[in-house]
């Protein structure tokens, strides 16, 4: 696998665009399109929230029932959630407009929205935006950048990743973009993420690869514990690399999985590190757990704790909070055997052992915790399973952003 | 039932004290004692965290194995959690010192600690504090106030409640105090709380009354979702009212339950409203749920959500966040049927109905949400069960307090 520059337009045959549609923001791009020159097999993963936004209902139907998809229309600013039948009808109108403008079937158009809940989309502006997008779309990396910027809400930077693998003597490319920030928490995927590839792969195998990978990538991210109504991951494969079809159980499938994992993990970490108000990426790593599921629960419990997050913000080696968060994760373990470490590019120290504080230097601990990427490592001494979760610190800025998001 | 002034010293035969022991704070009282002139039957409820502080292990043993208890020694500043065998030995030394000073059995002394995790208690200072407490204790309401102040950590005010009931022609009194603030979340009780009564009641029936009541009072409080290692509720009944023994299934038991509920709910709400950095008490009420357990889950999900809490802080009628929090609670429901209301002393408005926003005035909503006690009411339209949970808003101050708690 080779890492590359770019995002959704890195693979062959994918075009993108970002335009100003004036939906809620002023003077910035707020609608994006991803378009494939050929029909794609689709895979998706959607929010587990009982309250599902209209675009989630629309996309789930397309992914499940349509043989192919060819375009995605995204808007930022309004979530089209809590909008009833009217909101769902607007998904259909958006798709219909895009289908006409692009000359593709309506059931090949996916839609995604992010922003405030409970407000109806200004559908005329959306329809006008779709026409602008259809005109502006391009196969360039820069067009991918524009799309990645247009889907941002409180994100401070666009998030993209791309990689290529060899399948026989053919180069297969994968690319992705996402937006995250607030309302980010496990259980699919509490964000909008889009991954494209020019691989030849069946719908079934693509679905399997995506399903197996999200549990260790997007579902391990928590910004604030809130699982959104709109969380969506869409994966599109257009086959334009013309590789020999990727089959399960082959080295090529493993390479594909590795590249997909790289894209997903990169986007997941970018989301965590750019959580609302964040000053640091907070990585919680668990080793020595009895089962994979327990390792995931333990690491997510740390990364979701307000007190742990505030300690990271304060560069405060208050290891008791991390031990405490492990303790209420729902997993049984022996606190006397557990060991805790802090780690960053500034070094690594043990802080807890044998049921008590380990001898460490507060000064060194503070230096380690002052990095912009900090890892808290828990060794449970119960088995061999590991998991990693990603979050961010809890800051004044988070409160400021969320105390009046709508204004 | 009649509400009264005072706290743990309101019932007959209970004495209290608060003294400066210089454990971690300077120039303030940081140790407290509750002492009963006669032996008490005991009931308790303790943290569900796998990591249990030494005093929790000690008290659970006393409550389960000792026939009677007669004193409680509390310190603020250091939690005596994550302190191994040494920490447990300090519980025993504290109890031993108190037993000697008070002339009671060692296995009749309970201990409780709150504060930073991972630091050992300065046991000489604790032992000296115990002697001071034994000298200072008094049966006055003022002595109860001093104890309620001495157990505070980041609390901004002491928390007490008292009530009396008639059992035949005898007056039975209950009183309580607690400290809360950070690391407060369901599943027992994530705080220190002490309830005293002069009632004659069996240990078994007292345990039953306490167990049934905490699920709807202390366990419905969340400040930040973190279940502490030290959460303890201790209830002591010394029988000095000399009432005819309270028996199950009688009006007297119902009156006792009512008074206990009043004390517990009052303390729980005081804790929520005085959560770290809080400017408002945030009450989440669910009606029309299918089961009691679902009602509890739904209300706790709202009150625990960072985004809901930030909206309360911002006086922002962003009802989508409350709907969203209901949606990821784990309870299945039909969002099209759910209705949402905001309520305070400033009025009540409906904000969500039929899957969409209800027509309401933003100005009125802001006025309602600007109160210091705000209720968000969700009617699930699924059945007849109700539950109420209490929390507080999420503020800059919370982050400030927790970014560097130890210094």
XYZ file of C-alpha atoms in Angstrom, chain B residues 4 18 31 47 72 104 131 134 168 185 216 250 265 289-290 315 332 338 389:
19
model
C -37.790 20.864 58.412
C -16.530 19.499 61.171
C -13.016 16.370 58.132
C -20.493 2.634 43.527
C -18.946 7.949 60.329
C -17.533 2.174 70.600
C -9.559 13.212 68.029
C -14.620 13.479 68.919
C -48.700 6.800 66.096
C -23.400 9.806 37.332
C -35.406 7.120 41.304
C -48.449 -0.109 56.832
C -34.639 13.609 46.035
C -42.989 5.497 28.282
C -43.780 1.799 27.865
C -30.557 29.146 26.588
C -37.004 1.963 20.632
C -42.940 11.830 20.388
C -33.455 12.710 35.847
